[in-house]
XYZ file of C-alpha atoms in Angstrom:
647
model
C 16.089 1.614 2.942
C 14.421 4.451 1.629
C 16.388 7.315 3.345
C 19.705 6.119 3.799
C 21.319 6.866 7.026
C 24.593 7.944 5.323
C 22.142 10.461 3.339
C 20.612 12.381 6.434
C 19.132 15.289 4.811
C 19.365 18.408 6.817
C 16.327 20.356 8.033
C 15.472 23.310 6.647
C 13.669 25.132 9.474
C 12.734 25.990 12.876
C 9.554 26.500 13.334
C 6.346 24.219 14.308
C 4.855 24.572 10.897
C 7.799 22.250 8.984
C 6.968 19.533 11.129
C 5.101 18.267 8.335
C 4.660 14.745 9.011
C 2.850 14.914 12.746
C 0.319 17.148 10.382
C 0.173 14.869 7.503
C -2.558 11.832 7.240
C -2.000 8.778 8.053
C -1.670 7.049 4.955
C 1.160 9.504 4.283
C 2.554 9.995 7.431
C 3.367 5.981 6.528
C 3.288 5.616 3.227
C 6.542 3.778 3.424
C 5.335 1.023 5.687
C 1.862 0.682 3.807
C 3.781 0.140 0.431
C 6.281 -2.433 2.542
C 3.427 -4.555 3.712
C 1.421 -3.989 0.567
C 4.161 -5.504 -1.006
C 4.358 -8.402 1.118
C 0.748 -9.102 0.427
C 0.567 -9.578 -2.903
C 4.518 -11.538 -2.344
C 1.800 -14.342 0.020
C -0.799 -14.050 -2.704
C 1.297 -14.867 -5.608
C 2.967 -17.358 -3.755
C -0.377 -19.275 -2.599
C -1.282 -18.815 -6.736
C 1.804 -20.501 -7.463
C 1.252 -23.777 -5.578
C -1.519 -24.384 -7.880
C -0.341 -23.904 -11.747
C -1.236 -20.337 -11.542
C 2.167 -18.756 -12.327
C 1.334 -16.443 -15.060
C -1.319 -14.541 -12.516
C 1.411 -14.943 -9.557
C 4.432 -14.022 -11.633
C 1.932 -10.816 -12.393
C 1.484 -10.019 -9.289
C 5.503 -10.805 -8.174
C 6.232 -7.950 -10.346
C 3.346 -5.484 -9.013
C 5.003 -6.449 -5.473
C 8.250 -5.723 -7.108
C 7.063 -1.990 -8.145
C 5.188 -1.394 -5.528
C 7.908 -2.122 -2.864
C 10.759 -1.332 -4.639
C 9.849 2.482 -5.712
C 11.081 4.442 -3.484
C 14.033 2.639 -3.208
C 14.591 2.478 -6.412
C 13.747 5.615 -7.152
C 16.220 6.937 -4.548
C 19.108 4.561 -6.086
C 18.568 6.247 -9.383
C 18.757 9.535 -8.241
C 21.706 9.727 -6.600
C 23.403 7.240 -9.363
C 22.895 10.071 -11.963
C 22.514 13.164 -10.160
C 25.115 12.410 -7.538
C 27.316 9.995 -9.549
C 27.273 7.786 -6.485
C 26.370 3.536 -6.154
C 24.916 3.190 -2.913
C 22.807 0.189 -1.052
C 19.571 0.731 -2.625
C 20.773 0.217 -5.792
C 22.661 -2.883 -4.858
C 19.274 -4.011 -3.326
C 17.013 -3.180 -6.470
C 19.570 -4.557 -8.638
C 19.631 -8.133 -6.729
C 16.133 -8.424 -7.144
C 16.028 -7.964 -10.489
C 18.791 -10.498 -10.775
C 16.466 -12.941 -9.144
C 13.477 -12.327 -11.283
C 15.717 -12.909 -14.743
C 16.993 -16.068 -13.557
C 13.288 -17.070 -12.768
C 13.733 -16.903 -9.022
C 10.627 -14.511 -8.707
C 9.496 -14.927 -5.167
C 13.035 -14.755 -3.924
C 13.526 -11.415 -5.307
C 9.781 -10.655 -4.022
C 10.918 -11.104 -0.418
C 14.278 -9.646 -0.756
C 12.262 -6.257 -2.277
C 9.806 -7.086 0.935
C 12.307 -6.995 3.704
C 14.469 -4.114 2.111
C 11.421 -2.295 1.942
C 10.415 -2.784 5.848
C 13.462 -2.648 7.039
C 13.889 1.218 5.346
C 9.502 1.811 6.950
C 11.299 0.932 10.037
C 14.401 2.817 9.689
C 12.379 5.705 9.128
C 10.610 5.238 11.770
C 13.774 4.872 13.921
C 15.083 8.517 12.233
C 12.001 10.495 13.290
C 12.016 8.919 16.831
C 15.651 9.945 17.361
C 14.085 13.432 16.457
C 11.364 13.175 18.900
C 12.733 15.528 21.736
C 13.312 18.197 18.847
C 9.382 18.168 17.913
C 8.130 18.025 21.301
C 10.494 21.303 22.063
C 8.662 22.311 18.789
C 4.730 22.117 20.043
C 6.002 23.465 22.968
C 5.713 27.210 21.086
C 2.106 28.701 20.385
C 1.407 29.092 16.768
C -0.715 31.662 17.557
C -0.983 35.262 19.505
C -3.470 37.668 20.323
C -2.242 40.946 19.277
C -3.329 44.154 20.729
C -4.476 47.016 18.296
C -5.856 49.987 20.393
C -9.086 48.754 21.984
C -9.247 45.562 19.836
C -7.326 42.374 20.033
C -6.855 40.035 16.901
C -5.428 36.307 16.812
C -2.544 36.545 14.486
C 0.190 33.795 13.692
C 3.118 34.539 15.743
C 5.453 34.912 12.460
C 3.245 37.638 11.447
C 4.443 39.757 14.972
C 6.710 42.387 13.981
C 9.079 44.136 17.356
C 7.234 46.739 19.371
C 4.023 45.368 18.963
C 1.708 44.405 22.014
C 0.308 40.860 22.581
C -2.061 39.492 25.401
C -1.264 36.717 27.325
C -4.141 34.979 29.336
C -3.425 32.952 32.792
C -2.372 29.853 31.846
C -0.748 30.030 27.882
C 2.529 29.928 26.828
C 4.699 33.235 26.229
C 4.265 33.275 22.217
C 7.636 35.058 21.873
C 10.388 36.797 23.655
C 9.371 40.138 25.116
C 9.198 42.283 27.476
C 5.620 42.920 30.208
C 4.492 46.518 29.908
C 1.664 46.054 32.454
C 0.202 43.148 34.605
C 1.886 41.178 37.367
C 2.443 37.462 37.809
C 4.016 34.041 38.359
C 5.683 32.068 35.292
C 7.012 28.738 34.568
C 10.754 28.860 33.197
C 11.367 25.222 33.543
C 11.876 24.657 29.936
C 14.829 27.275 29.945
C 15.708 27.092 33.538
C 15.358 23.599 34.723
C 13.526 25.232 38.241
C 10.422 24.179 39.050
C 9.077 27.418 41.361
C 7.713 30.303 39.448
C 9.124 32.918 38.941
C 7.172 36.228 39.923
C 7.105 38.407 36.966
C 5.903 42.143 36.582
C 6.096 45.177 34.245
C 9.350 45.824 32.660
C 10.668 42.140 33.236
C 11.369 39.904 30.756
C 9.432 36.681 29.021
C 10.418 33.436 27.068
C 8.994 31.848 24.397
C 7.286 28.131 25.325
C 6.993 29.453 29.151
C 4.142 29.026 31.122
C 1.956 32.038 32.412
C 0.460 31.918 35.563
C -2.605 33.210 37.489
C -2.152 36.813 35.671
C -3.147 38.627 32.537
C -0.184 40.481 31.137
C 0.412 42.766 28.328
C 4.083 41.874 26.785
C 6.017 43.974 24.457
C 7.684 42.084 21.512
C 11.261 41.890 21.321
C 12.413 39.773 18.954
C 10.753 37.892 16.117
C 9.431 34.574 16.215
C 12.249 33.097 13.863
C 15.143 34.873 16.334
C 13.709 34.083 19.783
C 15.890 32.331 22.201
C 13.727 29.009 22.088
C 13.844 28.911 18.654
C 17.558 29.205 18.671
C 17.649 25.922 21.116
C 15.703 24.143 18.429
C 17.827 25.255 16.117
C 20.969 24.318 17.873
C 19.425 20.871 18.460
C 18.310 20.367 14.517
C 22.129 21.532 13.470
C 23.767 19.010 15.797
C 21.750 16.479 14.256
C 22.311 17.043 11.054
C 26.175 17.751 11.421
C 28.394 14.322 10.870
C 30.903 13.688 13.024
C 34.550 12.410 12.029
C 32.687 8.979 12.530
C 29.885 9.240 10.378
C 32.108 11.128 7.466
C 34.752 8.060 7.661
C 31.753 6.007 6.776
C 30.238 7.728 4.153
C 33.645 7.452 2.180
C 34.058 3.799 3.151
C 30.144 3.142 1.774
C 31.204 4.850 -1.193
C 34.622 2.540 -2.321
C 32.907 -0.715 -0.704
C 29.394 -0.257 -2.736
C 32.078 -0.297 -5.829
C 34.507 -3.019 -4.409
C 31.256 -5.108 -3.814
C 30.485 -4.919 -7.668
C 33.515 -5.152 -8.877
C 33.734 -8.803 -7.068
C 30.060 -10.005 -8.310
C 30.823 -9.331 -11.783
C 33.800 -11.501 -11.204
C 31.779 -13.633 -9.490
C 29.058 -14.145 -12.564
C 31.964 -15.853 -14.278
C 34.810 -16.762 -12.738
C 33.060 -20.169 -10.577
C 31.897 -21.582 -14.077
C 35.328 -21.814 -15.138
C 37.211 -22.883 -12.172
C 35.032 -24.562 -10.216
C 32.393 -25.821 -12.651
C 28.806 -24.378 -11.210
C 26.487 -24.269 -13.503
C 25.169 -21.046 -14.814
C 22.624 -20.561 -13.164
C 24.090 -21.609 -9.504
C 27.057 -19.230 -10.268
C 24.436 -16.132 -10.971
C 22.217 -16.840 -8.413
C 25.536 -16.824 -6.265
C 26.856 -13.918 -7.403
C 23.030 -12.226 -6.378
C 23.057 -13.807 -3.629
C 26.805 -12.289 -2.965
C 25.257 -8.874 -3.949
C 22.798 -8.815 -0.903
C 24.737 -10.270 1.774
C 27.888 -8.069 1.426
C 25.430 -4.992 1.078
C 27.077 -2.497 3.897
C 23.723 -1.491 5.325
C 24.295 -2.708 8.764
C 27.706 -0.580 9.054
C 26.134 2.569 7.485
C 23.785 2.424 10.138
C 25.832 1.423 12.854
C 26.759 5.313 13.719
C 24.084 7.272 12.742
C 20.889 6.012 15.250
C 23.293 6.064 18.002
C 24.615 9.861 17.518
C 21.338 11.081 16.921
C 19.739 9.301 19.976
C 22.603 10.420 22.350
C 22.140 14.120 20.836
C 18.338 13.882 21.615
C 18.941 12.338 25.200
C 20.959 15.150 26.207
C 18.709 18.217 24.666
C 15.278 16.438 26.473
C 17.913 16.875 29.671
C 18.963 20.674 29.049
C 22.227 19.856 27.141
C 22.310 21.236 23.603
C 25.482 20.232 21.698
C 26.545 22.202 18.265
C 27.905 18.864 16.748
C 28.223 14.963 17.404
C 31.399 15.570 17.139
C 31.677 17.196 21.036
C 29.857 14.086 22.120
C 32.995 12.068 20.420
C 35.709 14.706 22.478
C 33.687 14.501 25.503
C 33.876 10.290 25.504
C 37.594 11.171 25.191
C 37.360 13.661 27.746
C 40.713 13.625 30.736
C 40.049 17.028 32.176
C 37.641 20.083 32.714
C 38.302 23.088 34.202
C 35.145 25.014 35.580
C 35.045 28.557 35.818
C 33.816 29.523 39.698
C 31.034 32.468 39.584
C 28.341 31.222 37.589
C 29.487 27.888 37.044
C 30.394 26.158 40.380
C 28.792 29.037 42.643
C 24.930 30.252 41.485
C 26.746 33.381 40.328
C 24.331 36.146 42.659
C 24.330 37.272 46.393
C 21.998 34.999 48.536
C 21.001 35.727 52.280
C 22.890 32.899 54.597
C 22.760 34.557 57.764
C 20.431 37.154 59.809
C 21.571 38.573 63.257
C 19.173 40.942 65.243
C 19.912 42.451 68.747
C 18.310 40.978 71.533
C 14.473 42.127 72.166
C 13.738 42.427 68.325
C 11.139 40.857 66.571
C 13.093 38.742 63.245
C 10.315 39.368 61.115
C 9.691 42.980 61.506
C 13.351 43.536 61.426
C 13.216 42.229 57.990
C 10.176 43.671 56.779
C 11.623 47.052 57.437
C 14.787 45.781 55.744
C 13.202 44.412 52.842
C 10.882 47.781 51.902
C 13.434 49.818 52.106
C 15.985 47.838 50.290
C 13.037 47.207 47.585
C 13.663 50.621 45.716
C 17.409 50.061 45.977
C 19.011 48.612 42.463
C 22.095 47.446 44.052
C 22.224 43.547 43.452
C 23.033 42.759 47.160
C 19.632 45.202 48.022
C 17.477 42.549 45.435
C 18.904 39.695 47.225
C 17.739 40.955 50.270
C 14.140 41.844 49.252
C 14.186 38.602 47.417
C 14.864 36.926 50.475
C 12.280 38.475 52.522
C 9.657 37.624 49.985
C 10.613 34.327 49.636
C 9.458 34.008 53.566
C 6.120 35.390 52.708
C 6.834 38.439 54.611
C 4.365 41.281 52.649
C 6.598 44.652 52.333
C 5.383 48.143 52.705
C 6.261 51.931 51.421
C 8.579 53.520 53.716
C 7.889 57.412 53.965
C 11.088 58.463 52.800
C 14.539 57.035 51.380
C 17.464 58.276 49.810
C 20.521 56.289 47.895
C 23.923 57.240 49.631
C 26.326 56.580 46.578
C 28.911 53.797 48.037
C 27.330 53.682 51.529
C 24.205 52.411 51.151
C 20.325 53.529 51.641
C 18.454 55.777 54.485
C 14.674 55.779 55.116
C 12.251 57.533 57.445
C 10.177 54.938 59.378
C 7.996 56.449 62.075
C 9.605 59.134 62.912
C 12.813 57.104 63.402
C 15.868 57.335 60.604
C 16.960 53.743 59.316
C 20.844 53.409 57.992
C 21.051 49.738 56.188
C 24.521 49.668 54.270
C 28.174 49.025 54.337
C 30.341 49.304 57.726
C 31.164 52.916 57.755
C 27.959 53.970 57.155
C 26.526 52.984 60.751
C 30.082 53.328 62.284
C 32.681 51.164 62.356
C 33.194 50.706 66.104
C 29.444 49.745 66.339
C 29.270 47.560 63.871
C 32.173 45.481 65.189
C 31.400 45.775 68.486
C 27.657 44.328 67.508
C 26.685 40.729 69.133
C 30.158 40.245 70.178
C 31.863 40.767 67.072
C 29.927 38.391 64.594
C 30.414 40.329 61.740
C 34.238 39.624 61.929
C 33.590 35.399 61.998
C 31.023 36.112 58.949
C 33.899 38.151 57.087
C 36.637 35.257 58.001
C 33.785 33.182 55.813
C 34.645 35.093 53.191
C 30.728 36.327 53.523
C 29.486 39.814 52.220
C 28.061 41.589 55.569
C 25.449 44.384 55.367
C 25.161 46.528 58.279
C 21.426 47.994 59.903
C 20.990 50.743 61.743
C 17.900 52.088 63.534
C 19.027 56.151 65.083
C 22.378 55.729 66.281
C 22.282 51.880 67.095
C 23.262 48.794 65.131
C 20.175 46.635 65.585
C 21.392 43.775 63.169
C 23.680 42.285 60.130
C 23.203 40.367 57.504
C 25.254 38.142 55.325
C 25.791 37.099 52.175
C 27.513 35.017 50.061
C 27.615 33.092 46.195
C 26.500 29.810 47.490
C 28.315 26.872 45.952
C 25.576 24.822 43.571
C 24.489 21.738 45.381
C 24.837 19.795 41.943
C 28.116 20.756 41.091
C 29.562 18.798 44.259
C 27.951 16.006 42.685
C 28.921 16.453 39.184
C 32.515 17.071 40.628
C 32.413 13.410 42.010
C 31.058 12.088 39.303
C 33.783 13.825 37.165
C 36.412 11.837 39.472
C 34.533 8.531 39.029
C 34.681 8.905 35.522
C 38.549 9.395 35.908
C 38.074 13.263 34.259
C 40.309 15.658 36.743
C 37.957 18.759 37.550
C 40.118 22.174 37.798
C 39.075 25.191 39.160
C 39.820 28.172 37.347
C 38.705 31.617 38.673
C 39.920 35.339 39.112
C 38.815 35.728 42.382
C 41.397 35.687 45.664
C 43.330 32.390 46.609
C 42.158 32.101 49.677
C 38.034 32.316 48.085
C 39.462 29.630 45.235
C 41.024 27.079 47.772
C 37.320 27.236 50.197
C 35.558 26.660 46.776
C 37.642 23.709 45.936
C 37.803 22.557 49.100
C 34.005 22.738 49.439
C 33.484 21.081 46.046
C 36.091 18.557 46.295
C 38.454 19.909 43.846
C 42.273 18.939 43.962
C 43.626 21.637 41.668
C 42.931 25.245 41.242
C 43.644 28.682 39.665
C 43.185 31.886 41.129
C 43.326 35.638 40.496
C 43.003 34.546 36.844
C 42.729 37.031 33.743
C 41.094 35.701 30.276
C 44.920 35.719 29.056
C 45.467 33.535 32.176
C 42.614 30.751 31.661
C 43.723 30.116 28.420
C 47.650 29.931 29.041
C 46.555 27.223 31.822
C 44.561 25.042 29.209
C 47.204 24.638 26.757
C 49.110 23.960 29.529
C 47.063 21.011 31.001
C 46.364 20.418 27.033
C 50.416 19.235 26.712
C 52.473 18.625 23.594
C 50.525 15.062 23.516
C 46.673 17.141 22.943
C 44.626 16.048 26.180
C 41.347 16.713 25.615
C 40.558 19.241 27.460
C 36.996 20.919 28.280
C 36.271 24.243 29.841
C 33.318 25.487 31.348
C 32.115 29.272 31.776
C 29.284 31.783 31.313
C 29.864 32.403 27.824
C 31.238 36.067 27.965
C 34.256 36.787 30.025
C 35.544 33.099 29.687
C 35.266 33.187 25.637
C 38.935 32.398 25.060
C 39.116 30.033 27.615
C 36.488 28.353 25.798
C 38.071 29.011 22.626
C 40.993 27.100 23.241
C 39.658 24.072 25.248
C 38.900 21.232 23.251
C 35.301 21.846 23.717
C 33.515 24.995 25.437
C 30.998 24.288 27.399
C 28.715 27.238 28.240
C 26.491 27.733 31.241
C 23.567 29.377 29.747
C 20.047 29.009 31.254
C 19.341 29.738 27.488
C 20.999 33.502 26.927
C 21.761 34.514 23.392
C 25.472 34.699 24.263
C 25.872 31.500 25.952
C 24.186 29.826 22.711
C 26.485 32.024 20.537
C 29.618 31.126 22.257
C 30.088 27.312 23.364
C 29.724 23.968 21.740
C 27.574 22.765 24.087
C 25.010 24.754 26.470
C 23.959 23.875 29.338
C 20.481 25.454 28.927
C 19.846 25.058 32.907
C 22.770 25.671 34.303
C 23.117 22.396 35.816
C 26.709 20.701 35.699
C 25.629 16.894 36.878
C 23.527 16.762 33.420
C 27.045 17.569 31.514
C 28.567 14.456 33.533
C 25.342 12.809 32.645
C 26.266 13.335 29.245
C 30.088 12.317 29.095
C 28.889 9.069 30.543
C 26.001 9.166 27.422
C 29.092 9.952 25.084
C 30.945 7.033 26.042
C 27.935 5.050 26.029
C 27.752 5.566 22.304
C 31.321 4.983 21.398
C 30.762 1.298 22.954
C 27.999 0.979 21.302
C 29.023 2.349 18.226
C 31.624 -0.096 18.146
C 29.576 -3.288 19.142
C 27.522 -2.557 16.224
C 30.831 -2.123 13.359
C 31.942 -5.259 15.115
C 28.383 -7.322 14.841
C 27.770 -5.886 11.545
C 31.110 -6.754 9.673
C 31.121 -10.416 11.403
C 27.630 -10.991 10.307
C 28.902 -9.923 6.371
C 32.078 -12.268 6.652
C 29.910 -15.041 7.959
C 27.239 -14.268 5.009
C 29.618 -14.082 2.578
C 31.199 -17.898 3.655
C 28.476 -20.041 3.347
C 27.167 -18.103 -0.076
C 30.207 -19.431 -0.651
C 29.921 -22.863 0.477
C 26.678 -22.861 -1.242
C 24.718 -23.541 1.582
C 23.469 -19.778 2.310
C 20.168 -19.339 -0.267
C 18.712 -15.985 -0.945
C 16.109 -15.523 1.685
C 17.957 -16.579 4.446
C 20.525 -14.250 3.016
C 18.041 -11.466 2.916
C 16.826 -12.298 6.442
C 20.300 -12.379 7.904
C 21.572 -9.194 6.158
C 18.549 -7.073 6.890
C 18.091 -8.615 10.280
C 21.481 -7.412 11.079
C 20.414 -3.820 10.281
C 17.189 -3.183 12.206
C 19.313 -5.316 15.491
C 22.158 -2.464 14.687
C 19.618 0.648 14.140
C 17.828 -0.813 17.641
C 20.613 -1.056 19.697
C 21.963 2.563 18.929
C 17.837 3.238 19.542
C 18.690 2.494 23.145
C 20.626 5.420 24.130
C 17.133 7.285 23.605
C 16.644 5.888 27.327
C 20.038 7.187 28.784
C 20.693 6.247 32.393
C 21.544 9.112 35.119
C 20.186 12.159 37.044
């Protein structure tokens, strides 16, 4: 194996230039696999030479095969037995061969250099396709930009952009970098941030992402970060680090390779004498055993019986918006008996939304809220964006009223027609109008714990409208999922009891928290923590819940990709969406069964290898086949959490 799994090596960057190997040709790209069956060719050719009194030619060309699959491995066993002062499986494999060939058995050693070799190609091969989400996240950035200098534009690379320079984006590329639109106007695809599949309408002074898509519009975008610091690059970034990061797991392993590879030695020098004298084996039978030994107690198949299956789980969860800052979460999160979910922002979509729209009899719905909606358009007050975002979203085209003025705390007055327009809080159009409007609805929509907004037209209320934080639809089903996974969701929140028990209720949540302060949050995770250490998760937007998340066992943070969110938890949920964080417990656990089939397969196999070398009835390339074998079915079967189940 050329690249040990123990041995990840950690990537140095995070940008689509380093992904050398999609740009490299293809008799580099697999050079490994090439020199593997290379090998094997000339192992068939010397064989075939053999079988007819040919052997100086054939043993010849056994030893070309030798060099020519062995290098790298060998190569790699010398390196780290000198540089890191460290015996490891690709020495043990080198060194077996060359047992073979000194006790003549040259075509033994040819295959056991053969299938070492292809089994490391296809190892490889197995490492770069756990690390396929990461690269297609990587392509998904433009390498280039046009920049705009005065009347010219220039394609530049985008690690050349410096901040405060201008770049032009034509309908239908992807944002280069993070900025900000200093003139055009149109629709963009967030889904790779996001997870939502309608565009968003975008226009000067908004903000862009790099990787988005641009729509039908030319815009001219202001750079605001550089193209190493952008918030996509910091996702790829997150992804590479949890990759490369070893889990308790993985580190546990690494030790045990380390005193095994020795304890393995050891016990085949012992073995190169010790049957001759007590047992009576001839020399040659009690070498070959002790080679034979050498290869079949090799601990490749536990090495890699962690590794492929972290990795894949890790790259499961980032292609579904999850980016963890470790394996290790994904080993708390298998362990995971409770979660406590913040409410605005996490359980509820954390803004204002439009639920209901009363008008007084005679009125005409849509005018009412075209008026509404151009009036509240030059209002900055998040429950006035809601409401022009609302009246948009029903393809109802606004206009310029002739006059409006802010009233600080009341609300906002316009001129339409000659006729003055009051659209604001309860006082502002008269309380005993306002309640006294359509038989008192506004008090049932305040009983729902809704927002109400009051409109006026001259000195009569012509219609209301509410709003509330709407619950997310997936987090009812991520609570239930939470349940079925026997993980007890908590609500934690700072908002009123009698808000806290409707959101649980609504959710399905047993237990809750309210009128919570940060100090709060955290006492009521240690408490739910206990003497015994529960593991414990919270979830929260990554600013105001940051010792909550602190404290948890793991902090999870609901980001849509912000710079604080990735900053703050262990794991992000890049799209805000809480049934692809049960998706992921249920991944987690997943690889801990898997992880364990594949320590339990891999040390039976040994034991099993190990007796009939013993017994003398186990010869070298059925040794080679079962040991090797047993590594490529353990890599493969951690492979398969690539293809995670769930929604």
């Amino acid at each position: 194996m050329s690249v040990p799994l123990s041995q990840q090596k950690e990537t140095n960057a995070a940008s689509v230039s380093e992904v050398k190997w999609l740009s490299y040709p293809f008799f580099k790209r697999n050079g490994q696999l090439i020199a593997a069956l290379g090998s094997g060719l000339l192992l068939v050719l010397a064989w075939l030479l053999s079988r007819v009194d040919q052997e100086h030619v054939s043993v010849l060309l056994y030893l070309t095969a030798y060099l020519i699959g062995g290098y790298v491995q060998g190569k790699e066993g010398l390196m780290q037995l000198f540089k890191e002062r460290k015996v490891t499986v690709n020495l043990l494999m080198v060194l077996a061969a060359l047992g073979a060939a000194l006790i003549g058995h040259w075509a033994e050693g040819a295959i056991l250099i053969f299938i070492f070799a292809l089994s490391g190609a296809l190892e490889t091969y197995a490492v770069n396709k756990s690390h396929k989400e990461i690269t297609a996240l990587m392509t998904l950035q433009p390498e280039e930009a046009t920049l705009v200098e005065g009347d010219a534009l220039r394609k530049v690379h985008v690690e050349q952009l410096q901040i405060g320079q201008h770049i032009l984006v034509k309908p239908g590329e992807r944002i280069p970098v993070d900025g900000q639109i200093v003139k055009g106007q149109t629709t963009i695809d967030e889904s790779i941030l996001t997870g939502e599949s309608i565009p968003v309408e975008k226009g000067s002074g908004d903000e862009v992402f790099t990787g988005t898509m641009n729509g039908p519009g030319t815009l001219v975008v202001c750079v605001q970060k550089e193209a190493h610091d952008t918030v996509f690059q910091k996702i790829v970034k997150l992804v590479q680090d949890a990759q490369n990061k070893k889990s308790p797991g993985q580190q546990f392993i690494e030790r045990f390779e380390t005193i095994y590879v020795k304890v393995v030695l050891a016990v085949v020098l012992l073995m190169m004498f010790l049957p001759h004298y007590l047992f009576g084996w001839s020399w040659t039978e009690t070498i070959y055993r002790a080679i034979v030994l050498l290869v079949v107690a090799s601990p490749c198949a536990i090495v890699a019986s962690i590794s492929p299956a972290m990795l894949s789980a890790i790259s499961n969860s980032a292609r579904r918006g999850v980016l963890l800052k470790s394996g290790v979460h994904l080993e708390t999160l298998a362990n995971l008996q409770a979660i406590c979910l913040d409410k605005t922002g996490t359980i509820t979509q954390g803004e204002p939304v439009v639920t209901d729209v009363y008008v007084c009899d005679g009125m005409d719905i849509e005018q009412f809220l075209r008026t509404v909606g151009s009036v509240e358009q030059v209002s900055s007050h998040p429950l006035a964006d809601a409401i022009t975002r609302y009246v948009k979203d029903k393809g109802i085209s606004l206009f310029q009223p002739e006059y409006v003025e802010n009233v600080p705390g009341h609300g906002v007055k316009a001129q339409i027609e000659g006729h003055e327009w009051k659209i604001g809080k309860l006082d502002f159009v008269g309380k005993d109008k306002g309640y006294a409007f359509q038989n008192g609805i506004a008090h049932k929509l305040e009983q729902e714990r809704k927002t109400v907004v009051y409109v006026a037209c001259g000195e009569e209320v012509i219609g209301v409208i509410a709003l509330k934080d709407t619950v997310r639809e997936e987090a009812k089903r991520a609570v239930a999922r939470f349940k079925k996974l026997g993980i007890e969701p908590v609500l934690i929140t700072g908002d009123t009891y009698d808000t806290a028990q409707k959101i649980a209720q609504e959710v399905g949540i047993r237990h809750f928290y309210a009128q919570c302060l940060p100090e709060d949050k955290v006492r009521h995770i240690h408490r739910l923590r206990g003497p015994e250490g529960k593991q414990v998760a919270m979830v929260g937007d990554g600013i105001n819940d940051a010792p909550a998340l602190a404290a948890a066992s793991v902090g999870i943070t609901m980001g849509a990709g912000s710079d604080v969110a990735i900053e703050t938890g262990d794991i992000v949920l890049v799209k805000n969406n809480l049934l692809q964080l049960a998706h992921t417990v249920e991944l987690a656990r997943r690889m801990n069964r898997i992880i364990k089939q594949n320590i339990v397969f891999s040390v039976s196999v040994i034991i099993l290898l190990v007796l009939a070398n013993a017994f003398q009835v186990l010869t070298l390339p059925y040794g080679v086949i079962g040991h090797e074998g047993s590594t490529l079915l353990v890599i493969l079967n951690g492979l398969r959490l690539l293809k995670g189940t769930g929604s």
